[in-house]
Amino acid sequence: MAGPATFSAPNSAGGALRVDLGALVANWRLLSTVAAPAMCGAVVKADAYGVGVAKAAPALAAAGCTTFFVATLDEAIELRGLLGPGPTIFMFNGILPGTAEDTHSHGIVPVLNDLGQIEEWHGLASRSDTPLPAALHTDTGMSRLGLPPSEVATLSNEPRRMEGIDLRLVMSHLACAEDPDNPMNEAQLIEFLRQKAALLPGPASLANSSGIFLGAGYHFELVRPGVALYGA
Ligand SMILES: *Cc1c(COP(=O)(O)O)cnc(C)c1O
């Protein structure tokens, strides 16, 4: 992996912000190679981990990255402005009350985390009579985010809840991937496969940065590196 994406604040001579975009792009290319044939996205939440999303995201897009992840709607709208209409932008926080219309109008794909968020997105799809894209986040371990197994079962028994929702991705988050020997990794993988089978078929994503190095079985169709892009 190339060295840290270095960053220095404006200097006394008034120099501009300097970000080592070369290292960032090299890291993304390396992770893409490890993940192939799965696609490699980029997590650019929290101002691209402090590196500066305004520089980082366009550099990654120019290198061929077409799928980005942020946490909040503000981040998603800023990123849409930086990247234009082409790239896919997933928003981890999903639909908070009153944000469905804005999310839709900016072409953001929410990651739906509970039955209430699914209901909001389903409601907007019904009112606007258009299928709306979304990801589903399921809880396969000890994460606090995502649908617990009982709600995955509810969805599978009541497919009406997903009507009007164009399911683009089923995803879950590994709790202990930085420890490759932790049995939790395989337990989460097995649970993820079980949950995926209960939902509609479609692309899936399990691996964050460390998850990519657990092996091809963890890659599915898309990987979601964050910290490894920035040199950690
Ligand atoms: C932050 C985040 C990632 C990226 O994790 P890293 O460990 O930084 O690679 C991936 N998925 C989700 C859901 C996240 O919140």
CSV table of C-alpha atoms and ligand atoms in Angstrom, one decimal:
chain,number,residue,atom,x,y,z
A,1,MET,CA,0.0,0.0,0.0
A,2,ALA,CA,1.3,3.5,-0.8
A,3,GLY,CA,2.1,5.7,2.1
A,4,PRO,CA,-0.3,7.9,4.0
A,5,ALA,CA,-2.3,10.4,2.1
A,6,THR,CA,-0.4,13.3,3.5
A,7,PHE,CA,-2.2,16.5,4.3
A,8,SER,CA,-0.9,19.9,5.4
A,9,ALA,CA,-2.8,22.9,6.5
A,10,PRO,CA,-2.4,26.2,4.6
A,11,ASN,CA,1.1,27.4,5.3
A,12,SER,CA,2.3,30.8,6.4
A,13,ALA,CA,3.2,31.7,2.8
A,14,GLY,CA,-0.5,31.2,1.9
A,15,GLY,CA,0.0,27.9,0.1
A,16,ALA,CA,-3.1,25.9,-0.8
A,17,LEU,CA,-4.2,22.8,1.0
A,18,ARG,CA,-2.0,19.9,-0.1
A,19,VAL,CA,-3.3,16.3,-0.2
A,20,ASP,CA,-1.3,13.4,-1.6
A,21,LEU,CA,-3.9,12.4,-4.1
A,22,GLY,CA,-1.4,10.1,-5.8
A,23,ALA,CA,-1.2,7.9,-2.8
A,24,LEU,CA,-5.0,7.9,-2.4
A,25,VAL,CA,-5.5,6.8,-6.0
A,26,ALA,CA,-2.8,4.2,-5.7
A,27,ASN,CA,-4.4,2.8,-2.6
A,28,TRP,CA,-7.8,2.6,-4.3
A,29,ARG,CA,-6.3,0.9,-7.3
A,30,LEU,CA,-4.5,-1.7,-5.1
A,31,LEU,CA,-7.7,-2.4,-3.2
A,32,SER,CA,-9.6,-2.7,-6.5
A,33,THR,CA,-7.1,-5.3,-7.7
A,34,VAL,CA,-7.4,-7.3,-4.4
A,35,ALA,CA,-11.2,-7.2,-4.6
A,36,ALA,CA,-11.6,-8.0,-8.3
A,37,PRO,CA,-13.9,-9.2,-9.8
A,38,ALA,CA,-15.9,-7.5,-7.1
A,39,MET,CA,-16.3,-3.7,-7.6
A,40,CYS,CA,-14.4,-1.4,-5.3
A,41,GLY,CA,-16.3,1.6,-4.0
A,42,ALA,CA,-14.9,4.4,-1.7
A,43,VAL,CA,-16.2,5.5,1.7
A,44,VAL,CA,-15.7,9.3,1.9
A,45,LYS,CA,-17.7,10.1,5.0
A,46,ALA,CA,-16.4,12.6,7.6
A,47,ASP,CA,-14.8,14.8,4.9
A,48,ALA,CA,-13.0,11.7,3.5
A,49,TYR,CA,-11.7,10.9,6.9
A,50,GLY,CA,-10.4,14.4,7.3
A,51,VAL,CA,-8.3,14.3,4.0
A,52,GLY,CA,-10.8,16.6,2.3
A,53,VAL,CA,-13.7,15.2,0.2
A,54,ALA,CA,-13.5,18.1,-2.3
A,55,LYS,CA,-10.1,16.8,-3.5
A,56,ALA,CA,-10.4,13.2,-2.7
A,57,ALA,CA,-13.7,12.3,-4.3
A,58,PRO,CA,-13.0,13.8,-7.8
A,59,ALA,CA,-9.6,12.2,-7.8
A,60,LEU,CA,-11.1,8.8,-7.1
A,61,ALA,CA,-13.8,9.3,-9.7
A,62,ALA,CA,-11.2,10.3,-12.3
A,63,ALA,CA,-9.4,7.0,-11.4
A,64,GLY,CA,-12.6,5.0,-12.2
A,65,CYS,CA,-14.4,4.8,-8.9
A,66,THR,CA,-18.2,4.9,-9.6
A,67,THR,CA,-19.6,4.1,-6.2
A,68,PHE,CA,-19.3,6.3,-3.1
A,69,PHE,CA,-20.5,6.0,0.5
A,70,VAL,CA,-21.2,8.8,2.9
A,71,ALA,CA,-22.9,9.0,6.3
A,72,THR,CA,-25.3,12.0,6.2
A,73,LEU,CA,-27.6,13.7,3.7
A,74,ASP,CA,-25.5,16.9,3.9
A,75,GLU,CA,-22.4,14.9,2.9
A,76,ALA,CA,-24.3,13.2,0.2
A,77,ILE,CA,-25.6,16.5,-1.3
A,78,GLU,CA,-22.1,18.0,-1.1
A,79,LEU,CA,-20.7,15.0,-2.9
A,80,ARG,CA,-23.3,15.1,-5.6
A,81,GLY,CA,-22.3,18.7,-6.3
A,82,LEU,CA,-18.6,17.6,-6.5
A,83,LEU,CA,-19.2,14.6,-8.7
A,84,GLY,CA,-22.1,15.5,-10.9
A,85,PRO,CA,-25.0,13.1,-11.8
A,86,GLY,CA,-23.0,10.0,-12.8
A,87,PRO,CA,-21.7,8.2,-9.8
A,88,THR,CA,-23.8,6.2,-7.3
A,89,ILE,CA,-23.9,7.8,-3.8
A,90,PHE,CA,-25.0,5.5,-1.0
A,91,MET,CA,-25.9,7.2,2.3
A,92,PHE,CA,-25.4,5.1,5.4
A,93,ASN,CA,-27.7,7.0,7.7
A,94,GLY,CA,-30.7,6.2,5.5
A,95,ILE,CA,-34.0,8.1,5.7
A,96,LEU,CA,-34.4,10.3,8.8
A,97,PRO,CA,-37.9,11.7,9.3
A,98,GLY,CA,-38.6,14.4,6.7
A,99,THR,CA,-35.6,13.8,4.5
A,100,ALA,CA,-37.1,11.4,1.9
A,101,GLU,CA,-37.9,14.1,-0.7
A,102,ASP,CA,-34.5,15.7,-0.6
A,103,THR,CA,-32.7,12.4,-0.7
A,104,HIS,CA,-34.7,11.5,-3.8
A,105,SER,CA,-34.3,14.9,-5.6
A,106,HIS,CA,-30.5,14.7,-5.3
A,107,GLY,CA,-30.4,11.2,-6.6
A,108,ILE,CA,-29.0,9.7,-3.4
A,109,VAL,CA,-29.4,6.0,-2.6
A,110,PRO,CA,-30.3,5.6,1.1
A,111,VAL,CA,-29.1,2.6,3.1
A,112,LEU,CA,-32.3,1.6,4.9
A,113,ASN,CA,-31.6,0.5,8.4
A,114,ASP,CA,-34.9,-0.4,9.9
A,115,LEU,CA,-38.5,-1.1,9.1
A,116,GLY,CA,-39.5,2.6,9.7
A,117,GLN,CA,-37.0,3.8,7.1
A,118,ILE,CA,-38.3,1.2,4.6
A,119,GLU,CA,-41.8,2.4,5.3
A,120,GLU,CA,-40.8,6.1,4.5
A,121,TRP,CA,-39.1,5.2,1.3
A,122,HIS,CA,-41.9,2.8,0.2
A,123,GLY,CA,-44.3,5.6,1.0
A,124,LEU,CA,-42.5,8.1,-1.2
A,125,ALA,CA,-42.2,5.5,-4.0
A,126,SER,CA,-46.0,4.9,-3.8
A,127,ARG,CA,-46.9,8.7,-3.8
A,128,SER,CA,-44.5,9.5,-6.7
A,129,ASP,CA,-45.4,6.3,-8.6
A,130,THR,CA,-41.7,5.7,-9.4
A,131,PRO,CA,-39.5,2.9,-8.2
A,132,LEU,CA,-36.8,4.3,-5.8
A,133,PRO,CA,-33.4,2.8,-5.4
A,134,ALA,CA,-32.2,1.8,-2.0
A,135,ALA,CA,-29.7,-0.4,-0.1
A,136,LEU,CA,-30.7,-2.6,2.9
A,137,HIS,CA,-28.4,-2.8,5.9
A,138,THR,CA,-28.8,-6.0,7.9
A,139,ASP,CA,-27.3,-6.7,11.3
A,140,THR,CA,-25.2,-9.9,11.2
A,141,GLY,CA,-23.3,-9.3,14.4
A,142,MET,CA,-22.9,-6.9,17.2
A,143,SER,CA,-23.3,-3.7,15.2
A,144,ARG,CA,-26.0,-1.4,16.4
A,145,LEU,CA,-27.1,-0.5,12.9
A,146,GLY,CA,-29.1,-2.5,10.5
A,147,LEU,CA,-32.2,-4.7,10.5
A,148,PRO,CA,-32.0,-7.5,13.1
A,149,PRO,CA,-32.7,-11.0,11.9
A,150,SER,CA,-36.3,-10.7,13.1
A,151,GLU,CA,-36.9,-7.7,10.8
A,152,VAL,CA,-35.2,-9.5,7.9
A,153,ALA,CA,-37.7,-12.3,8.5
A,154,THR,CA,-40.6,-9.8,8.5
A,155,LEU,CA,-39.5,-8.4,5.2
A,156,SER,CA,-39.2,-11.8,3.6
A,157,ASN,CA,-42.7,-12.7,4.9
A,158,GLU,CA,-44.2,-9.4,3.9
A,159,PRO,CA,-42.8,-8.5,0.5
A,160,ARG,CA,-45.4,-5.7,0.2
A,161,ARG,CA,-43.2,-3.6,2.4
A,162,MET,CA,-40.5,-3.5,-0.3
A,163,GLU,CA,-42.9,-2.6,-3.2
A,164,GLY,CA,-41.7,0.4,-5.2
A,165,ILE,CA,-38.2,-0.1,-3.7
A,166,ASP,CA,-35.5,-0.9,-6.3
A,167,LEU,CA,-33.1,-3.0,-4.1
A,168,ARG,CA,-29.6,-2.1,-5.4
A,169,LEU,CA,-27.6,-3.6,-2.5
A,170,VAL,CA,-27.9,-5.8,0.6
A,171,MET,CA,-25.1,-4.9,3.0
A,172,SER,CA,-23.8,-5.6,6.5
A,173,HIS,CA,-20.9,-4.5,8.5
A,174,LEU,CA,-18.1,-6.7,10.0
A,175,ALA,CA,-17.5,-6.0,13.6
A,176,CYS,CA,-14.0,-7.6,14.0
A,177,ALA,CA,-12.5,-7.7,10.5
A,178,GLU,CA,-9.2,-6.1,11.6
A,179,ASP,CA,-8.7,-9.4,13.6
A,180,PRO,CA,-8.6,-12.1,10.9
A,181,ASP,CA,-8.5,-14.9,13.5
A,182,ASN,CA,-11.7,-13.8,15.2
A,183,PRO,CA,-14.4,-16.4,14.7
A,184,MET,CA,-16.9,-13.6,14.6
A,185,ASN,CA,-15.9,-12.9,10.9
A,186,GLU,CA,-17.0,-16.3,9.7
A,187,ALA,CA,-20.1,-16.3,11.9
A,188,GLN,CA,-21.1,-13.0,10.3
A,189,LEU,CA,-20.4,-14.3,6.8
A,190,ILE,CA,-22.6,-17.3,7.4
A,191,GLU,CA,-25.4,-15.1,8.8
A,192,PHE,CA,-25.1,-12.7,5.9
A,193,LEU,CA,-25.5,-15.6,3.4
A,194,ARG,CA,-28.6,-16.8,5.3
A,195,GLN,CA,-30.2,-13.3,5.3
A,196,LYS,CA,-29.3,-12.6,1.7
A,197,ALA,CA,-31.1,-15.9,0.7
A,198,ALA,CA,-34.2,-14.7,2.6
A,199,LEU,CA,-34.3,-11.4,0.6
A,200,LEU,CA,-34.7,-10.7,-3.1
A,201,PRO,CA,-31.6,-11.7,-5.2
A,202,GLY,CA,-29.3,-8.8,-6.0
A,203,PRO,CA,-25.8,-7.4,-5.4
A,204,ALA,CA,-24.4,-7.6,-1.9
A,205,SER,CA,-21.6,-6.0,0.1
A,206,LEU,CA,-19.9,-7.1,3.4
A,207,ALA,CA,-16.3,-6.0,3.4
A,208,ASN,CA,-14.9,-2.7,4.8
A,209,SER,CA,-11.1,-2.1,4.5
A,210,SER,CA,-10.0,-5.0,6.7
A,211,GLY,CA,-12.8,-7.3,5.4
A,212,ILE,CA,-11.2,-7.1,1.9
A,213,PHE,CA,-8.2,-9.0,3.2
A,214,LEU,CA,-10.3,-11.8,4.7
A,215,GLY,CA,-10.5,-13.4,1.3
A,216,ALA,CA,-12.7,-13.6,-1.8
A,217,GLY,CA,-15.6,-15.2,0.1
A,218,TYR,CA,-16.1,-11.8,1.8
A,219,HIS,CA,-16.1,-9.7,-1.3
A,220,PHE,CA,-19.5,-10.3,-2.9
A,221,GLU,CA,-20.2,-7.8,-5.7
A,222,LEU,CA,-18.9,-4.6,-4.0
A,223,VAL,CA,-16.4,-3.7,-1.3
A,224,ARG,CA,-16.5,-0.6,0.9
A,225,PRO,CA,-13.0,0.5,2.0
A,226,GLY,CA,-12.6,3.7,4.0
A,227,VAL,CA,-9.6,3.9,6.2
A,228,ALA,CA,-7.3,1.8,3.9
A,229,LEU,CA,-7.7,4.4,1.2
A,230,TYR,CA,-6.2,7.1,3.4
A,231,GLY,CA,-3.2,5.2,4.3
A,232,ALA,CA,-3.9,3.5,7.7
B,1,LIG,C1,-17.2,3.6,7.8
B,1,LIG,C2,-17.8,2.4,7.2
B,1,LIG,C3,-17.1,1.6,6.3
B,1,LIG,C4,-15.6,1.8,6.0
B,1,LIG,O1,-14.9,1.2,7.1
B,1,LIG,P1,-13.3,1.2,7.1
B,1,LIG,O2,-13.0,0.3,8.3
B,1,LIG,O3,-12.9,2.6,7.3
B,1,LIG,O4,-12.8,0.7,5.8
B,1,LIG,C5,-17.8,0.6,5.6
B,1,LIG,N1,-19.1,0.4,5.9
B,1,LIG,C6,-19.8,1.1,6.8
B,1,LIG,C7,-21.2,0.7,7.0
B,1,LIG,C8,-19.2,2.1,7.4
B,1,LIG,O5,-19.9,2.9,8.3
